[in-house]
Coordinates of C-alpha atoms and ligand atoms in Angstrom, one line a residue:
M1 CA -31.4 75.5 259.2
S2 CA -32.0 78.6 261.2
R3 CA -34.5 79.0 264.1
N4 CA -37.0 81.9 264.0
P5 CA -36.0 84.5 266.3
K6 CA -37.8 84.7 269.8
T7 CA -40.8 87.2 269.7
I8 CA -40.6 90.0 272.6
S9 CA -43.6 88.1 274.3
E10 CA -41.4 85.0 274.4
E11 CA -38.3 86.7 275.5
R12 CA -40.2 88.2 278.4
D13 CA -41.8 84.6 279.3
Y14 CA -45.3 86.0 278.9
L15 CA -48.1 83.5 279.2
V16 CA -50.2 85.3 276.7
L17 CA -47.9 85.3 273.8
N18 CA -49.9 86.6 270.8
V19 CA -53.2 88.3 269.3
K20 CA -55.0 84.9 269.0
Q21 CA -54.3 83.9 272.7
A22 CA -55.4 87.3 273.9
K23 CA -58.6 87.2 271.9
K24 CA -59.3 83.7 273.2
I25 CA -59.1 85.1 276.7
V26 CA -61.7 87.8 276.1
K27 CA -64.1 85.8 274.1
E28 CA -64.4 83.5 277.3
W29 CA -64.9 86.4 279.4
L30 CA -67.5 87.9 277.0
T31 CA -69.4 84.5 277.0
E32 CA -69.2 84.3 280.8
I33 CA -70.9 87.8 281.1
Q34 CA -73.4 87.0 278.0
L35 CA -72.2 89.8 275.7
Y36 CA -70.3 87.4 273.3
N37 CA -73.0 87.8 270.5
V38 CA -73.1 91.6 270.8
V39 CA -69.6 92.7 271.1
K40 CA -67.0 92.6 268.5
L41 CA -63.2 92.5 269.2
G42 CA -60.8 95.1 267.9
L43 CA -57.0 94.4 267.3
P44 CA -55.2 93.5 270.6
E45 CA -51.9 95.5 271.3
I46 CA -49.4 94.7 273.7
D47 CA -48.6 97.5 276.3
D48 CA -44.8 96.8 276.9
R49 CA -44.7 99.3 279.7
Y50 CA -47.1 97.5 282.1
H51 CA -46.9 94.0 280.5
Y52 CA -50.7 94.2 279.5
W53 CA -52.5 93.1 276.5
R54 CA -55.3 95.6 275.7
V55 CA -58.1 94.3 273.7
P56 CA -60.7 97.0 272.5
L57 CA -64.4 96.2 272.5
C58 CA -66.7 97.4 269.9
S59 CA -70.3 97.4 269.1
K60 CA -71.6 95.5 265.9
N61 CA -71.4 98.8 264.0
S62 CA -67.7 99.0 265.2
T63 CA -68.0 102.0 267.5
R64 CA -65.6 101.4 270.5
I65 CA -67.5 100.8 273.7
G66 CA -64.7 99.7 275.9
E67 CA -61.4 97.6 276.5
V68 CA -60.3 94.4 278.3
V69 CA -56.9 94.6 280.1
I70 CA -55.0 91.2 280.4
D71 CA -51.8 90.6 282.6
A72 CA -49.6 89.3 280.1
Y73 CA -47.5 87.2 282.6
T74 CA -50.5 85.7 284.3
T75 CA -53.6 85.6 281.7
E76 CA -55.6 87.2 284.3
I77 CA -58.1 90.0 283.3
I78 CA -57.3 92.8 285.4
A79 CA -60.9 93.9 286.6
S80 CA -60.0 97.5 287.8
K81 CA -58.6 98.5 284.4
T82 CA -61.4 96.7 282.3
T83 CA -64.5 98.5 281.2
K84 CA -67.4 97.1 283.7
P85 CA -69.9 94.8 282.1
E86 CA -72.8 97.2 283.4
I87 CA -71.0 100.0 281.5
L88 CA -70.7 98.0 278.4
I89 CA -74.5 97.2 278.4
A90 CA -75.4 100.7 279.2
R91 CA -73.2 101.9 276.1
L92 CA -74.7 99.4 273.8
L93 CA -78.2 100.4 274.9
K94 CA -77.5 104.1 274.3
Q95 CA -76.2 103.3 270.8
D96 CA -79.4 101.4 270.1
E97 CA -81.2 104.3 271.4
N98 CA -79.4 106.9 269.2
Q99 CA -80.0 104.7 266.2
I100 CA -83.7 104.6 266.9
E101 CA -83.7 108.3 267.5
S102 CA -81.8 109.0 264.3
S103 CA -83.9 106.7 262.1
K104 CA -86.9 108.5 263.7
Q105 CA -85.7 111.9 262.8
N106 CA -84.9 110.9 259.4
K107 CA -88.3 109.3 258.9
K108 CA -90.3 112.3 260.3
E109 CA -92.0 114.3 257.7
Y110 CA -92.2 118.1 257.9
K111 CA -96.0 118.7 257.3
L112 CA -97.4 122.2 256.7
S113 CA -100.4 123.2 258.3
N114 CA -103.6 123.7 256.1
L115 CA -105.6 126.0 258.9
R116 CA -107.1 129.1 257.5
N117 CA -107.3 132.1 259.6
T118 CA -109.7 131.6 262.1
V119 CA -111.6 133.7 264.8
G120 CA -113.7 131.6 267.2
L121 CA -116.1 132.9 270.0
G122 CA -116.3 130.4 272.9
D123 CA -114.5 128.4 275.5
S124 CA -111.2 127.3 274.2
V125 CA -111.6 124.1 276.0
Q126 CA -114.4 123.3 273.4
L127 CA -113.1 125.2 270.5
L128 CA -109.4 123.5 270.6
D129 CA -111.2 120.2 270.6
D130 CA -112.5 120.8 267.0
M131 CA -108.9 121.5 265.8
P132 CA -106.7 118.7 264.2
S133 CA -103.8 117.4 266.0
E134 CA -100.3 119.2 265.3
S135 CA -101.9 121.9 263.1
V136 CA -100.6 125.1 265.0
D137 CA -96.8 126.0 264.6
L138 CA -96.8 128.6 267.6
I139 CA -98.8 129.3 270.6
F140 CA -98.6 132.8 272.1
T141 CA -101.1 134.0 274.6
S142 CA -101.6 135.6 278.2
P143 CA -104.1 134.0 280.4
P144 CA -106.9 135.5 282.0
Y145 CA -105.9 136.7 285.6
F146 CA -107.1 134.8 288.5
N147 CA -109.9 136.8 290.3
A148 CA -109.2 139.9 288.1
R149 CA -112.8 140.9 289.2
P150 CA -113.8 138.5 291.9
E151 CA -117.3 139.6 291.9
Y152 CA -117.6 138.2 288.2
S153 CA -114.8 135.5 288.4
E154 CA -115.8 132.3 287.1
Y155 CA -113.3 130.6 289.8
Q156 CA -114.2 130.2 293.3
E157 CA -110.7 128.8 294.3
Y158 CA -107.3 129.2 292.8
D159 CA -107.1 125.6 292.3
D160 CA -110.2 125.6 290.0
Y161 CA -108.5 128.3 287.9
L162 CA -105.3 126.2 287.7
F163 CA -107.5 123.2 286.7
K164 CA -109.2 125.1 283.9
M165 CA -105.7 126.5 282.6
R166 CA -104.3 122.9 282.8
Q167 CA -107.1 121.6 280.6
I168 CA -106.5 124.4 277.9
I169 CA -102.7 123.9 278.0
R170 CA -103.2 119.9 277.4
K171 CA -105.4 120.8 274.6
C172 CA -103.1 123.2 273.2
H173 CA -100.3 120.5 273.5
R174 CA -102.3 118.3 271.1
V175 CA -102.8 120.9 268.4
L176 CA -99.2 121.9 268.5
V177 CA -96.8 120.6 266.2
E178 CA -94.1 118.5 268.2
G179 CA -91.0 120.5 268.9
R180 CA -92.6 123.8 268.3
F181 CA -93.0 126.6 270.8
F182 CA -95.5 127.9 273.4
A183 CA -94.8 131.3 274.8
I184 CA -96.9 132.6 277.7
N185 CA -97.1 136.1 279.1
I186 CA -97.8 135.7 282.9
S187 CA -97.1 137.5 286.2
P188 CA -97.9 137.0 289.8
V189 CA -101.3 138.3 291.0
L190 CA -101.9 140.3 293.9
L191 CA -105.2 139.5 295.9
R192 CA -106.2 142.7 297.7
R193 CA -107.0 142.3 301.4
A194 CA -110.7 142.4 302.2
S195 CA -110.2 144.6 305.3
R196 CA -107.6 146.5 307.3
N197 CA -107.0 143.6 309.6
E198 CA -105.8 141.3 306.8
S199 CA -102.7 141.4 304.7
S200 CA -102.8 141.2 300.9
R201 CA -101.5 138.1 299.2
R202 CA -99.5 137.8 296.3
I203 CA -99.8 134.4 294.3
A204 CA -96.7 133.2 292.3
V205 CA -98.8 132.1 289.3
P206 CA -96.0 131.7 286.7
F207 CA -94.5 129.1 289.1
D208 CA -97.7 127.2 289.3
F209 CA -98.0 127.4 285.3
H210 CA -94.7 126.3 285.0
R211 CA -95.2 123.0 286.8
I212 CA -98.4 122.4 284.7
F213 CA -96.5 123.0 281.4
I214 CA -93.8 120.5 282.5
E215 CA -96.4 118.0 283.6
E216 CA -98.3 118.2 280.4
G217 CA -95.3 117.4 278.1
F218 CA -93.4 120.8 277.4
D219 CA -89.8 121.4 278.0
F220 CA -88.8 124.6 279.5
I221 CA -86.7 127.0 277.2
D222 CA -86.5 130.5 278.3
D223 CA -87.8 133.1 280.9
I224 CA -87.8 136.3 279.3
I225 CA -88.5 139.3 281.6
W226 CA -90.7 142.1 280.0
L227 CA -89.4 145.3 281.7
K228 CA -91.8 148.2 281.8
P229 CA -90.9 151.8 282.6
E230 CA -90.7 152.3 286.4
G231 CA -94.0 154.5 286.5
A232 CA -95.8 151.5 285.2
G233 CA -95.8 149.5 288.6
W234 CA -97.3 152.2 290.8
A235 CA -100.9 151.7 289.5
T236 CA -100.7 148.3 291.5
G237 CA -100.5 150.3 294.9
R238 CA -97.7 148.2 295.9
G239 CA -94.9 149.9 297.8
R240 CA -96.9 153.0 298.4
R241 CA -97.2 152.2 302.1
F242 CA -93.3 151.6 302.5
A243 CA -92.7 154.8 300.3
A244 CA -94.4 156.8 302.8
D245 CA -93.3 155.1 306.2
R246 CA -90.0 153.5 305.3
N247 CA -90.3 151.0 308.1
P248 CA -88.3 147.9 307.6
L249 CA -90.4 144.7 307.0
Q250 CA -92.9 146.9 305.2
Y251 CA -90.8 146.9 302.0
K252 CA -92.6 145.8 299.0
A253 CA -91.1 146.0 295.6
V254 CA -93.0 147.7 292.9
P255 CA -93.6 145.2 290.0
V256 CA -92.3 146.5 286.7
T257 CA -91.8 143.3 285.0
E258 CA -93.9 140.3 283.5
Y259 CA -92.6 137.0 282.5
I260 CA -92.8 135.4 279.0
L261 CA -92.2 131.9 279.7
V262 CA -91.1 129.8 276.8
Y263 CA -91.8 126.1 276.3
R264 CA -91.2 123.7 273.7
K265 CA -93.6 120.7 273.2
H266 CA -91.3 117.7 274.0
T267 CA -89.3 116.2 271.1
D268 CA -86.2 114.6 270.4
L269 CA -86.0 116.6 267.1
L270 CA -83.2 119.1 267.0
I271 CA -84.3 122.7 266.0
D272 CA -81.9 122.2 263.1
W273 CA -84.2 119.6 261.9
F274 CA -87.1 122.2 261.2
I275 CA -84.5 124.5 259.4
R276 CA -83.1 121.8 257.3
N277 CA -86.4 120.1 256.5
H278 CA -88.8 123.0 255.9
P279 CA -90.1 122.3 252.2
D280 CA -89.6 125.9 251.2
K281 CA -86.0 127.3 251.5
T282 CA -87.3 130.7 250.3
T283 CA -89.6 131.1 253.2
V284 CA -86.6 130.0 255.8
E285 CA -84.5 132.7 254.1
D286 CA -87.3 135.4 254.2
S287 CA -88.0 134.5 257.8
K288 CA -84.5 135.4 259.0
I289 CA -84.4 137.8 261.9
S290 CA -82.3 141.1 261.0
D291 CA -80.2 143.1 263.4
G292 CA -81.5 144.8 266.2
Y293 CA -83.0 141.8 268.0
E294 CA -83.2 141.2 271.7
R295 CA -80.0 139.8 272.7
T296 CA -80.8 139.2 276.4
N297 CA -83.7 137.9 278.3
V298 CA -84.6 141.5 279.4
W299 CA -86.9 143.1 276.9
K300 CA -87.9 146.8 277.5
I301 CA -91.3 147.4 276.2
N302 CA -93.9 149.9 277.0
P303 CA -97.2 148.6 278.0
S304 CA -100.1 148.5 275.5
T305 CA -102.0 151.6 275.1
N306 CA -105.0 149.6 274.1
S307 CA -107.9 151.3 275.9
R308 CA -110.5 148.8 274.8
H309 CA -109.0 145.6 276.5
P310 CA -108.1 146.0 280.1
A311 CA -105.3 143.3 279.8
A312 CA -104.0 143.7 276.3
F313 CA -100.3 143.1 275.7
P314 CA -98.3 145.4 273.6
K315 CA -98.2 144.4 269.9
E316 CA -94.5 144.9 269.8
L317 CA -94.2 141.9 272.4
A318 CA -96.3 139.7 270.1
E319 CA -94.3 140.7 267.1
K320 CA -91.0 139.6 268.7
I321 CA -92.5 136.3 269.7
I322 CA -93.8 135.6 266.4
R323 CA -90.7 136.6 264.6
Y324 CA -88.3 134.7 266.8
Y325 CA -90.4 131.4 267.2
S326 CA -91.9 130.9 263.9
F327 CA -91.5 131.0 260.1
Q328 CA -93.5 133.1 257.7
G329 CA -96.6 131.3 256.6
D330 CA -97.0 129.5 260.1
V331 CA -100.1 129.3 262.0
V332 CA -99.9 131.2 265.4
L333 CA -102.8 130.3 267.8
D334 CA -103.8 132.4 270.9
P335 CA -106.4 130.7 273.1
F336 CA -107.2 133.9 275.1
A337 CA -107.2 136.3 272.2
G338 CA -108.8 139.4 274.0
S339 CA -108.7 142.2 271.4
G340 CA -106.8 139.9 268.8
T341 CA -103.1 141.5 269.3
V342 CA -101.5 138.2 268.2
G343 CA -103.7 138.1 265.1
S344 CA -102.9 141.6 264.0
A345 CA -99.3 140.8 264.7
A346 CA -99.3 137.7 262.8
C347 CA -100.8 139.2 259.8
D348 CA -98.3 142.0 259.7
L349 CA -95.5 139.3 259.7
N350 CA -97.3 137.0 257.2
R351 CA -98.3 134.3 259.6
R352 CA -101.6 132.8 259.7
F353 CA -103.8 133.1 263.0
V354 CA -106.1 131.1 265.0
L355 CA -107.8 133.4 267.8
F356 CA -110.4 132.1 270.4
E357 CA -112.0 134.4 273.0
N358 CA -115.0 133.7 275.1
N359 CA -116.1 137.3 275.7
P360 CA -118.4 138.6 272.8
E361 CA -117.4 142.2 273.6
Y362 CA -113.7 141.5 272.6
I363 CA -114.7 139.5 269.5
K364 CA -116.6 142.7 268.5
I365 CA -113.4 144.5 268.8
I366 CA -111.5 142.2 266.6
R367 CA -114.4 142.4 264.0
E368 CA -113.9 146.1 263.9
D369 CA -110.2 146.1 263.8
I370 CA -109.7 143.1 261.5
T371 CA -110.4 145.1 258.2
S372 CA -107.3 147.2 259.0
W373 CA -105.1 144.1 259.5
K374 CA -102.3 143.9 256.9
N375 CA -101.9 141.3 254.4
L376 CA -105.4 139.8 255.2
N377 CA -107.7 138.2 252.6
L378 CA -110.8 138.9 254.6
G379 CA -112.9 136.3 252.5
N380 CA -110.5 133.7 253.7
V381 CA -111.1 134.0 257.4
L382 CA -113.3 131.4 259.1
W383 CA -115.6 132.7 261.9
I384 CA -116.6 130.2 264.4
N385 CA -120.0 131.0 266.5
C386 CA -119.9 134.5 265.1
E387 CA -120.7 136.4 261.9
P388 CA -118.3 137.0 259.2
V389 CA -117.2 140.4 258.7
D390 CA -117.6 140.1 254.9
P391 CA -121.3 139.3 254.3
I392 CA -120.5 137.6 250.9
H393 CA -118.2 135.2 252.5
K394 CA -119.5 131.7 253.1
Q395 CA -118.5 129.9 256.1
G396 CA -116.9 126.5 255.5
S397 CA -114.6 124.1 257.0
I398 CA -111.7 124.9 259.2
F399 CA -109.3 123.4 256.8
N400 CA -108.3 124.8 253.4
Q401 CA -108.3 121.4 252.2
G402 CA -107.6 117.9 253.2
E403 CA -109.5 116.2 256.2
K404 CA -109.0 116.4 259.9
Ligands
SAM1 C1 -105.1 138.5 279.4 S1 -106.6 138.7 278.3 C2 -105.8 138.6 276.7 C3 -105.4 139.9 276.1 C4 -104.9 139.8 274.8 N1 -103.5 139.3 274.7 C5 -104.7 141.2 274.1 O1 -103.9 141.7 273.7 O2 -106.0 141.8 273.9 C6 -107.3 137.0 278.6 C7 -108.4 136.8 277.7 O3 -108.9 135.5 277.8 C8 -110.3 135.6 277.7 N2 -110.7 134.2 278.1 C9 -110.8 133.7 279.6 N3 -111.1 132.6 279.8 C10 -111.1 132.1 278.3 C11 -111.7 130.7 277.9 N4 -111.9 129.8 278.7 N5 -111.6 130.5 276.6 C12 -111.3 131.7 275.5 N6 -111.0 132.9 276.1 C13 -111.0 133.1 277.5 C14 -110.7 136.8 278.4 O4 -111.9 137.2 278.2 C15 -109.5 137.7 278.2 O5 -110.2 138.5 277.2

């Protein structure tokens, strides 16, 4: 009778001769580090070059998470070449996390808002409370300036102003759909000196707002620079002294830019999710942005020529933001609506609007202009705390249908 020929392992006098023995060593090690029940073994292979057994480690769903390396001559596990237990644990947890996230993404339902076009007179702090959660698809606004007219300002201190802005940003967070955008047009503010013996002070408002946005649950997406023509900045008076005297240290840059800071309500949903799950594919197609869009974060736009509001932003700016960050049919909110630029741009682009403004003078402007806004069924505008423009229109609920 002929004897079986020796295996390579036997010829080399390894102590670990086969797959079964290699697995047994690894199972004992996994038991010791308390991972035996959560880790599966792949097929061990001999590495002839170094005389190692390499045993793959996998999670229960067969994804590779590491490897154990055994010295074939001694049966010893080579710690420096073996995946560390803490790394195995981290990878297993990460996989669980990913699984939870992907099942969350699969379960989340795309809900279309049922809000009507709305104009509300009052403080946004109160008006926002009457809106349903996650009923707005985009927010675009520019906040009131701190101390625009100190004699009338409702804010004693800058901190009071920031506190109020935080309240409104927090309430906006609630009404904004998870994963959708909040763009804010904002710039530093110049506090003029009270006398010749004082310096003027410039407050970096956008950076304070940035912190509030992050603390209130938004993720930072983009800083867009709105670049105005050079002449626009001289109105601030900044840089005049230097232009005349040219002394070093006196230099002051003439501001010709403002920021549009773009945030997204925190989510683990990918942007793709919104495109894939939108219930109306035609709307997604119709909302595509044609050539000629802004490719960089510097947008050259002339300031607004609207003489009826001292701080109106150009409609072109609102149009770009609405086009780039919403679908047709979406609801766009402006909690500091002023003369209603966002509403008019939203109508042009077949979006719905919610405009809140606390100054009756500006609500008056909106009421005068609204009849000329495109695509608007005046009978279907909800007027809160103000008379409807259409006298036969009956005021009703903020919703088209359904409940809060
Ligand atoms: C910078 S302006 C907005 C101008 C607007 N983007 C436009 O194009 O006309 C800010 C507006 O916020 C309004 N406002 C200030 N505080 C408010 C509040 N708490 N609630 C609602 N509106 C407020 C001001 O009256 C002002 O009209």
